[in-house]
CSV table of C-alpha atoms in Angstrom, one decimal:
chain,number,residue,atom,x,y,z
A,1,MET,CA,152.0,140.0,56.2
A,2,THR,CA,149.7,138.9,59.0
A,3,ASP,CA,147.2,141.3,60.7
A,4,THR,CA,145.0,140.4,63.6
A,5,THR,CA,141.4,141.2,64.4
A,6,GLU,CA,138.7,140.1,66.8
A,7,VAL,CA,136.1,139.3,64.1
A,8,ALA,CA,136.6,138.8,60.4
A,9,VAL,CA,133.4,139.3,58.4
A,10,VAL,CA,133.5,137.7,55.0
A,11,GLY,CA,131.0,139.4,52.7
A,12,ALA,CA,129.9,143.0,52.2
A,13,GLY,CA,126.3,142.4,51.2
A,14,PRO,CA,123.3,143.2,53.4
A,15,TYR,CA,124.2,140.6,56.1
A,16,GLY,CA,127.9,141.5,56.1
A,17,LEU,CA,127.2,145.2,56.3
A,18,ALA,CA,124.6,144.8,59.1
A,19,ALA,CA,126.9,142.5,61.1
A,20,THR,CA,129.8,145.0,60.8
A,21,ALA,CA,127.5,147.9,61.8
A,22,PHE,CA,126.4,146.2,65.0
A,23,LEU,CA,129.8,144.8,65.9
A,24,ARG,CA,131.6,148.1,65.5
A,25,HIS,CA,128.8,150.0,67.3
A,26,GLN,CA,129.5,147.9,70.4
A,27,GLY,CA,133.3,148.4,70.1
A,28,THR,CA,134.3,145.0,68.6
A,29,ASP,CA,137.4,145.1,66.4
A,30,THR,CA,136.1,144.0,63.1
A,31,HIS,CA,137.8,143.5,59.7
A,32,THR,CA,135.3,143.2,56.8
A,33,PHE,CA,136.1,141.7,53.4
A,34,GLY,CA,134.3,141.8,50.1
A,35,GLU,CA,132.8,143.9,47.3
A,36,VAL,CA,129.9,146.1,48.4
A,37,MET,CA,126.7,144.3,47.4
A,38,GLY,CA,128.8,142.0,45.2
A,39,SER,CA,126.2,139.3,44.5
A,40,TRP,CA,123.4,141.9,44.0
A,41,ARG,CA,125.6,143.8,41.6
A,42,HIS,CA,126.8,140.8,39.5
A,43,GLN,CA,124.1,138.2,39.9
A,44,MET,CA,121.0,140.3,39.5
A,45,PRO,CA,119.8,141.6,36.1
A,46,ARG,CA,119.8,145.3,35.3
A,47,GLY,CA,116.2,146.6,35.4
A,48,MET,CA,115.2,144.3,38.3
A,49,ILE,CA,112.6,145.4,40.8
A,50,LEU,CA,113.0,144.1,44.4
A,51,ARG,CA,110.3,141.7,45.5
A,52,SER,CA,109.9,143.1,49.0
A,53,LYS,CA,108.2,146.4,49.8
A,54,GLU,CA,110.1,149.5,50.9
A,55,ARG,CA,109.6,148.7,54.6
A,56,ALA,CA,111.3,145.4,54.3
A,57,SER,CA,114.2,146.5,52.1
A,58,SER,CA,116.4,148.3,54.7
A,59,ILE,CA,119.7,146.8,56.0
A,60,ALA,CA,119.8,146.7,59.8
A,61,HIS,CA,121.8,149.4,61.6
A,62,PRO,CA,121.8,150.1,65.4
A,63,VAL,CA,121.4,153.8,64.9
A,64,PRO,CA,118.3,155.4,63.3
A,65,GLY,CA,118.7,157.2,60.0
A,66,HIS,CA,120.2,154.3,58.0
A,67,THR,CA,117.1,152.9,56.2
A,68,ILE,CA,116.5,153.0,52.5
A,69,THR,CA,113.9,155.6,53.2
A,70,ALA,CA,116.5,157.8,55.0
A,71,TRP,CA,118.8,157.4,52.0
A,72,ALA,CA,116.1,158.4,49.5
A,73,ARG,CA,115.2,161.5,51.6
A,74,ALA,CA,118.9,162.5,51.9
A,75,HIS,CA,119.4,162.3,48.2
A,76,ASP,CA,116.0,163.6,47.1
A,77,VAL,CA,115.2,160.3,45.4
A,78,ALA,CA,111.6,159.4,44.6
A,79,LEU,CA,111.8,155.8,45.8
A,80,ASP,CA,109.5,153.3,44.1
A,81,ASN,CA,107.7,150.7,46.3
A,82,PRO,CA,109.2,148.1,45.9
A,83,ALA,CA,112.5,149.7,45.0
A,84,SER,CA,114.5,149.2,41.8
A,85,LEU,CA,117.8,147.3,41.9
A,86,GLU,CA,119.6,150.6,40.9
A,87,HIS,CA,118.3,152.4,44.0
A,88,PHE,CA,119.0,149.5,46.2
A,89,LEU,CA,122.6,149.3,45.1
A,90,ALA,CA,123.1,153.1,45.5
A,91,TYR,CA,121.6,152.7,49.1
A,92,GLY,CA,124.1,149.9,49.8
A,93,ASP,CA,127.0,152.0,48.6
A,94,TRP,CA,125.9,154.8,50.8
A,95,LEU,CA,125.5,152.6,53.8
A,96,ALA,CA,128.8,150.9,53.3
A,97,ALA,CA,130.6,154.2,53.1
A,98,ARG,CA,129.2,155.0,56.6
A,99,VAL,CA,129.6,151.5,58.1
A,100,VAL,CA,132.9,150.3,56.7
A,101,PRO,CA,134.9,153.0,54.9
A,102,ASP,CA,138.0,150.8,55.4
A,103,LEU,CA,136.4,147.8,53.6
A,104,ASP,CA,139.0,145.3,52.5
A,105,THR,CA,138.1,144.4,48.9
A,106,ARG,CA,140.6,141.6,48.6
A,107,ARG,CA,139.1,138.1,48.0
A,108,VAL,CA,139.2,135.6,50.8
A,109,ALA,CA,140.8,132.5,49.4
A,110,GLN,CA,140.6,130.2,52.4
A,111,VAL,CA,139.7,130.1,56.1
A,112,VAL,CA,141.6,127.6,58.2
A,113,ARG,CA,142.0,126.8,61.9
A,114,GLU,CA,144.8,128.6,63.7
A,115,GLY,CA,145.2,128.1,67.4
A,116,SER,CA,142.0,129.1,69.1
A,117,GLY,CA,141.0,131.2,66.2
A,118,PHE,CA,141.3,131.3,62.4
A,119,SER,CA,143.7,132.3,59.7
A,120,VAL,CA,142.0,134.1,56.8
A,121,GLY,CA,144.1,133.7,53.7
A,122,LEU,CA,143.7,136.4,51.0
A,123,ASP,CA,144.2,136.2,47.2
A,124,ASP,CA,147.4,138.3,47.4
A,125,GLY,CA,149.0,135.9,49.8
A,126,ASP,CA,148.5,138.0,53.0
A,127,ARG,CA,146.8,136.5,56.0
A,128,VAL,CA,144.6,137.9,58.8
A,129,HIS,CA,144.3,136.1,62.1
A,130,ALA,CA,140.8,136.4,63.6
A,131,GLU,CA,139.3,135.1,66.9
A,132,ARG,CA,136.0,134.7,65.1
A,133,VAL,CA,134.9,134.5,61.5
A,134,VAL,CA,131.4,135.5,60.2
A,135,VAL,CA,130.6,133.9,56.8
A,136,ALA,CA,128.1,136.2,55.0
A,137,VAL,CA,128.5,135.4,51.3
A,138,GLY,CA,124.9,134.5,50.6
A,139,LEU,CA,124.1,131.9,47.9
A,140,HIS,CA,127.6,131.8,46.3
A,141,ASN,CA,128.1,128.6,44.4
A,142,MET,CA,124.7,127.1,45.4
A,143,GLU,CA,122.7,127.4,42.1
A,144,ARG,CA,120.4,124.5,41.5
A,145,GLY,CA,120.6,122.9,38.1
A,146,VAL,CA,118.2,120.8,36.1
A,147,PRO,CA,119.7,117.3,35.6
A,148,GLU,CA,118.1,116.9,32.1
A,149,LEU,CA,120.0,120.0,31.0
A,150,ALA,CA,123.4,119.0,32.4
A,151,ASP,CA,124.7,117.6,29.1
A,152,LEU,CA,124.0,120.7,27.0
A,153,PRO,CA,127.2,122.4,25.7
A,154,GLU,CA,128.7,125.5,27.3
A,155,GLY,CA,126.8,128.6,26.1
A,156,ALA,CA,123.6,126.8,25.5
A,157,VAL,CA,122.4,126.8,29.1
A,158,SER,CA,123.0,129.1,32.1
A,159,HIS,CA,121.6,130.0,35.5
A,160,VAL,CA,119.8,133.3,36.1
A,161,ALA,CA,122.5,134.2,38.6
A,162,GLU,CA,125.1,134.4,35.8
A,163,HIS,CA,123.6,137.5,34.1
A,164,GLU,CA,123.6,141.2,34.9
A,165,ASP,CA,123.0,142.5,31.4
A,166,LEU,CA,120.2,140.6,29.6
A,167,SER,CA,120.4,142.8,26.5
A,168,THR,CA,123.0,140.3,25.3
A,169,PHE,CA,120.1,138.1,24.4
A,170,ALA,CA,118.6,140.5,21.9
A,171,ASN,CA,117.4,138.8,18.7
A,172,ARG,CA,117.7,135.4,20.4
A,173,ARG,CA,115.0,132.9,21.6
A,174,VAL,CA,115.3,132.1,25.3
A,175,LEU,CA,113.6,129.4,27.3
A,176,VAL,CA,113.3,130.3,31.0
A,177,VAL,CA,112.9,127.3,33.4
A,178,GLY,CA,111.2,128.0,36.7
A,179,LEU,CA,108.4,130.0,38.4
A,180,GLY,CA,110.2,131.7,41.2
A,181,GLN,CA,110.9,135.4,41.5
A,182,SER,CA,114.3,135.2,39.7
A,183,ALA,CA,112.9,133.2,36.8
A,184,LEU,CA,109.9,135.4,36.3
A,185,GLU,CA,111.9,138.6,36.8
A,186,ASN,CA,114.4,137.6,34.1
A,187,ALA,CA,111.6,136.5,31.8
A,188,ALA,CA,109.9,139.9,32.2
A,189,ILE,CA,113.1,141.9,31.5
A,190,LEU,CA,113.8,139.7,28.5
A,191,ALA,CA,110.2,140.4,27.2
A,192,ASP,CA,110.6,144.1,27.8
A,193,LEU,CA,113.8,144.0,25.7
A,194,GLY,CA,111.8,142.4,22.9
A,195,VAL,CA,113.4,139.0,23.3
A,196,ASP,CA,111.4,136.0,22.1
A,197,VAL,CA,111.0,134.3,25.5
A,198,THR,CA,109.0,131.2,26.8
A,199,VAL,CA,108.6,130.0,30.3
A,200,THR,CA,108.3,126.4,31.3
A,201,ALA,CA,108.0,124.6,34.7
A,202,ARG,CA,106.8,121.5,36.4
A,203,ALA,CA,104.2,123.4,38.5
A,204,SER,CA,100.8,123.8,36.8
A,205,ALA,CA,100.3,127.5,37.7
A,206,VAL,CA,102.1,130.7,38.7
A,207,HIS,CA,101.6,131.8,42.2
A,208,TRP,CA,101.4,135.6,42.3
A,209,LEU,CA,102.1,137.6,45.4
A,210,GLY,CA,99.6,140.2,46.4
A,211,PRO,CA,99.8,143.8,44.9
A,212,HIS,CA,101.9,146.4,46.8
A,213,ARG,CA,100.1,149.4,48.2
A,214,PRO,CA,100.3,152.4,45.8
A,215,ALA,CA,102.4,155.3,46.9
A,216,ASP,CA,99.4,157.6,47.0
A,217,ALA,CA,97.2,155.3,48.9
A,218,PRO,CA,95.9,156.4,52.4
A,219,PRO,CA,98.0,155.1,55.3
A,220,PRO,CA,97.0,151.7,56.5
A,221,THR,CA,95.0,151.3,59.7
A,222,PHE,CA,96.6,149.7,62.7
A,223,ARG,CA,94.7,146.5,62.0
A,224,GLN,CA,95.7,146.4,58.3
A,225,ARG,CA,99.4,147.1,59.2
A,226,TRP,CA,99.6,144.2,61.6
A,227,ARG,CA,97.6,141.7,59.6
A,228,VAL,CA,100.8,140.6,57.9
A,229,PRO,CA,104.3,140.8,59.4
A,230,PRO,CA,106.6,143.8,58.7
A,231,THR,CA,109.1,141.4,57.1
A,232,ASP,CA,106.8,140.7,54.1
A,233,VAL,CA,107.8,137.1,54.4
A,234,GLY,CA,105.0,134.4,54.6
A,235,GLY,CA,101.3,134.7,55.4
A,236,ARG,CA,99.4,135.8,58.5
A,237,ALA,CA,100.4,132.8,60.6
A,238,THR,CA,103.7,131.5,59.2
A,239,GLY,CA,104.9,135.0,58.5
A,240,TRP,CA,104.7,136.0,62.1
A,241,LEU,CA,106.5,132.8,63.2
A,242,ALA,CA,109.2,133.6,60.6
A,243,ALA,CA,109.4,137.1,61.9
A,244,ALA,CA,110.3,135.8,65.3
A,245,PRO,CA,113.2,133.4,64.9
A,246,GLU,CA,113.2,132.5,68.6
A,247,ALA,CA,109.6,131.4,68.3
A,248,TYR,CA,110.5,129.5,65.2
A,249,ARG,CA,113.4,127.7,66.9
A,250,ARG,CA,111.0,126.4,69.6
A,251,LEU,CA,108.7,124.7,67.0
A,252,PRO,CA,108.9,121.0,66.4
A,253,GLU,CA,111.0,120.1,63.3
A,254,ARG,CA,108.0,119.2,61.2
A,255,LEU,CA,106.4,122.6,61.9
A,256,GLN,CA,109.7,124.4,61.1
A,257,LEU,CA,109.7,122.6,57.8
A,258,GLU,CA,106.1,123.7,57.1
A,259,VAL,CA,107.0,127.3,57.9
A,260,ARG,CA,109.9,127.2,55.5
A,261,ARG,CA,107.8,125.6,52.8
A,262,ARG,CA,105.0,128.2,53.1
A,263,CYS,CA,107.4,131.1,53.2
A,264,LEU,CA,109.9,130.0,50.5
A,265,PHE,CA,107.7,128.5,47.8
A,266,PRO,CA,108.2,129.7,44.2
A,267,ALA,CA,106.2,132.9,43.6
A,268,GLY,CA,106.4,136.1,41.6
A,269,SER,CA,105.7,139.7,42.5
A,270,HIS,CA,102.3,141.0,41.3
A,271,ASN,CA,104.0,143.8,39.3
A,272,LEU,CA,105.5,141.2,36.9
A,273,ARG,CA,102.1,139.9,35.9
A,274,ALA,CA,101.2,142.5,33.3
A,275,ARG,CA,104.7,142.4,31.9
A,276,LEU,CA,104.4,138.7,31.2
A,277,GLU,CA,100.9,138.8,29.8
A,278,HIS,CA,102.0,138.0,26.3
A,279,VAL,CA,104.8,135.6,27.2
A,280,PRO,CA,103.8,131.9,26.5
A,281,PHE,CA,103.9,129.6,29.5
A,282,GLU,CA,104.3,125.8,29.1
A,283,LEU,CA,103.4,124.5,32.6
A,284,GLY,CA,102.6,121.3,34.4
A,285,ARG,CA,105.2,119.1,32.7
A,286,ARG,CA,108.8,118.4,33.5
A,287,ILE,CA,111.7,118.4,31.1
A,288,THR,CA,112.6,114.8,30.0
A,289,ALA,CA,115.3,115.5,27.5
A,290,ALA,CA,117.4,118.3,25.9
A,291,THR,CA,119.8,118.4,23.0
A,292,ALA,CA,121.7,121.0,21.1
A,293,ALA,CA,122.7,121.2,17.4
A,294,ASP,CA,123.8,124.0,15.2
A,295,GLY,CA,123.2,126.5,17.9
A,296,VAL,CA,119.6,125.4,18.6
A,297,VAL,CA,118.5,123.8,21.8
A,298,THR,CA,115.6,121.3,21.6
A,299,VAL,CA,113.8,120.6,24.9
A,300,THR,CA,111.3,117.8,25.2
A,301,LEU,CA,108.6,117.9,27.9
A,302,ALA,CA,106.9,114.9,29.6
A,303,ASP,CA,103.9,115.0,27.3
A,304,GLY,CA,106.0,115.0,24.2
A,305,THR,CA,105.8,118.8,23.6
A,306,VAL,CA,109.0,120.0,21.9
A,307,LEU,CA,110.3,123.5,22.6
A,308,THR,CA,113.2,125.1,20.7
A,309,ALA,CA,115.4,128.0,21.7
A,310,ASP,CA,118.8,129.5,21.2
A,311,HIS,CA,119.5,129.5,25.0
A,312,VAL,CA,118.0,127.9,28.1
A,313,MET,CA,118.1,130.0,31.3
A,314,VAL,CA,117.5,128.1,34.5
A,315,GLY,CA,115.8,129.8,37.4
A,316,SER,CA,115.0,126.7,39.5
A,317,GLY,CA,116.3,128.1,42.8
A,318,TYR,CA,119.2,127.2,45.1
A,319,ASP,CA,120.4,124.3,47.2
A,320,ILE,CA,121.9,125.3,50.5
A,321,ASP,CA,125.1,123.4,51.0
A,322,VAL,CA,128.0,125.2,52.7
A,323,THR,CA,130.4,122.5,51.5
A,324,ARG,CA,130.2,124.3,48.2
A,325,TYR,CA,131.8,127.4,49.6
A,326,ASP,CA,135.3,127.3,48.2
A,327,LEU,CA,136.7,129.5,51.0
A,328,LEU,CA,136.3,127.0,53.9
A,329,ASP,CA,139.2,124.6,54.5
A,330,LYS,CA,138.3,120.9,54.2
A,331,GLU,CA,139.3,120.1,57.7
A,332,LEU,CA,137.1,122.9,58.9
A,333,LEU,CA,134.2,121.6,56.9
A,334,SER,CA,134.7,118.2,58.4
A,335,GLU,CA,134.1,119.6,61.9
A,336,LEU,CA,130.8,121.2,61.0
A,337,ASP,CA,127.6,119.7,62.2
A,338,LEU,CA,125.4,119.8,59.1
A,339,ALA,CA,121.8,119.1,58.3
A,340,ASP,CA,121.2,118.6,54.6
A,341,GLY,CA,124.0,120.9,53.8
A,342,SER,CA,123.0,123.6,56.3
A,343,PRO,CA,125.1,124.3,59.3
A,344,VAL,CA,123.4,123.6,62.6
A,345,LEU,CA,123.6,126.9,64.4
A,346,GLY,CA,123.2,128.0,68.0
A,347,ALA,CA,123.0,131.3,69.8
A,348,GLY,CA,124.5,134.1,67.8
A,349,PHE,CA,124.4,132.1,64.6
A,350,GLU,CA,127.5,130.2,65.9
A,351,SER,CA,128.2,126.8,64.3
A,352,SER,CA,129.5,123.6,65.9
A,353,VAL,CA,133.0,125.0,65.3
A,354,PRO,CA,133.4,127.6,68.1
A,355,GLY,CA,133.9,131.1,66.7
A,356,LEU,CA,132.6,130.3,63.2
A,357,HIS,CA,129.3,131.9,62.4
A,358,PHE,CA,127.0,131.8,59.3
A,359,LEU,CA,124.5,134.5,58.3
A,360,GLY,CA,122.0,134.7,55.6
A,361,ALA,CA,120.7,131.7,53.5
A,362,PRO,CA,122.7,129.0,55.4
A,363,ALA,CA,120.9,130.1,58.6
A,364,VAL,CA,117.4,129.4,57.3
A,365,ARG,CA,117.2,125.9,58.7
A,366,SER,CA,118.2,127.0,62.2
A,367,PHE,CA,116.7,130.5,62.4
A,368,GLY,CA,113.9,130.4,59.8
A,369,PRO,CA,113.1,131.7,56.3
A,370,VAL,CA,113.4,135.4,57.2
A,371,ASN,CA,117.2,134.9,56.8
A,372,ARG,CA,116.7,134.5,53.0
A,373,PHE,CA,115.7,138.2,52.8
A,374,VAL,CA,117.3,141.6,53.6
A,375,THR,CA,114.8,142.1,56.4
A,376,GLY,CA,116.4,139.2,58.3
A,377,THR,CA,119.4,141.4,59.0
A,378,TRP,CA,117.3,143.1,61.8
A,379,TYR,CA,117.4,139.9,63.8
A,380,ALA,CA,120.7,138.3,62.7
A,381,ALA,CA,123.1,141.3,63.2
A,382,PRO,CA,122.2,142.2,66.8
A,383,GLU,CA,122.0,138.5,67.8
A,384,LEU,CA,125.5,138.0,66.4
A,385,ALA,CA,126.8,141.1,68.1
A,386,ARG,CA,125.4,140.1,71.5
A,387,ARG,CA,127.0,136.6,71.3
A,388,VAL,CA,130.4,138.1,70.4
A,389,ALA,CA,130.1,140.5,73.3
A,390,GLY,CA,129.3,137.6,75.6
A,391,ARG,CA,125.8,138.7,76.6
A,392,ARG,CA,123.3,135.9,77.2
A,393,GLY,CA,119.6,135.4,76.8
A,394,PRO,CA,117.4,135.1,73.7
A,395,THR,CA,116.5,138.1,71.5
A,396,LEU,CA,112.7,138.0,72.0
A,397,ARG,CA,112.0,141.5,70.6
A,398,VAL,CA,113.0,142.5,67.0
A,399,ALA,CA,112.5,146.1,65.9
A,400,TYR,CA,111.9,145.8,62.2
A,401,PRO,CA,111.8,149.1,60.3
A,402,VAL,CA,108.1,149.5,60.0
A,403,GLY,CA,105.9,152.6,60.7
A,404,GLY,CA,107.8,154.8,63.2
A,405,PHE,CA,111.0,152.7,62.8
A,406,ALA,CA,111.4,153.7,59.1
A,407,ARG,CA,113.5,156.8,59.8
């Protein structure tokens, strides 16, 4: 059976939901596929706390009353700042029920060219013809490995994205590799569960992000509020450039790279610091070798230090490379203009293949680091919708949900 639609949105996470909300609000026929908050539900550990503050944790919607704050008030929930994964998932479910009650949960197997549009093949054999396709599947299949751990047997090493229930590591020794939010978050949860955990990384020190404002603190002054951008991405200078993708796009390439570097470097939320106080850190040395025997993994560092564990958990980040997406046809991929694996995107997040759009992490190179975070939906979704509707001109003003916008 073949249905038709104007736009097929692949993915029902923050970017897929935001895109659907803005497209449908303007009357565009939109068919959305995926599991609501699928990667957040299956690739994030239970007990996780979001890195961003409450103000930067809302999914974009064209109508007021759809922020995470609005969800919490409607359900009489005392929302932590930052929010817990449990609350964020519940918020996502609530928003999805409002935005796309007809969500198609079938898996998209392949997207291929068909005439002037695309054929979206599903896992049950059905097909949907779409004039445009929006790929919003996040970091699927882009986990970065550690070459020195590649020869370890199955079960001895994994990526942080593979685990939702870390209690399965009870009574085991776990070595966590990396100093980014995911690595440190997993290490903290493991430590809370009583797991014998050690953290190692090439960097010589952990970079801790500043503490969040307590819920009972007095409201910030206007000067304090605008000292850092409402996105909670980057610092005072790079953060404001990241918060304005059109300004970012006008920067020379070397300055774009610097903005990305300063906004996306490995760092951990301040609230993890106390939870990791008693966890041993082996820093400033890279892994040179790793072996496994009789269920024990032995890892050797550059200075000769030997670490042993029952399991190694890698949290060394992700490599953006859309050729790793298993849903794009090879011929379609060959037509894409890529830069180090990222699609080169123009207005409306449209790729070099007319009608094929990418939202989220693959858009970082073209539209800046804000696209790695939920708060980036506030720029991406309306920009996409305007392109689909045929409206022209850059989006110079972005209304992030801060202060009076958090309704």
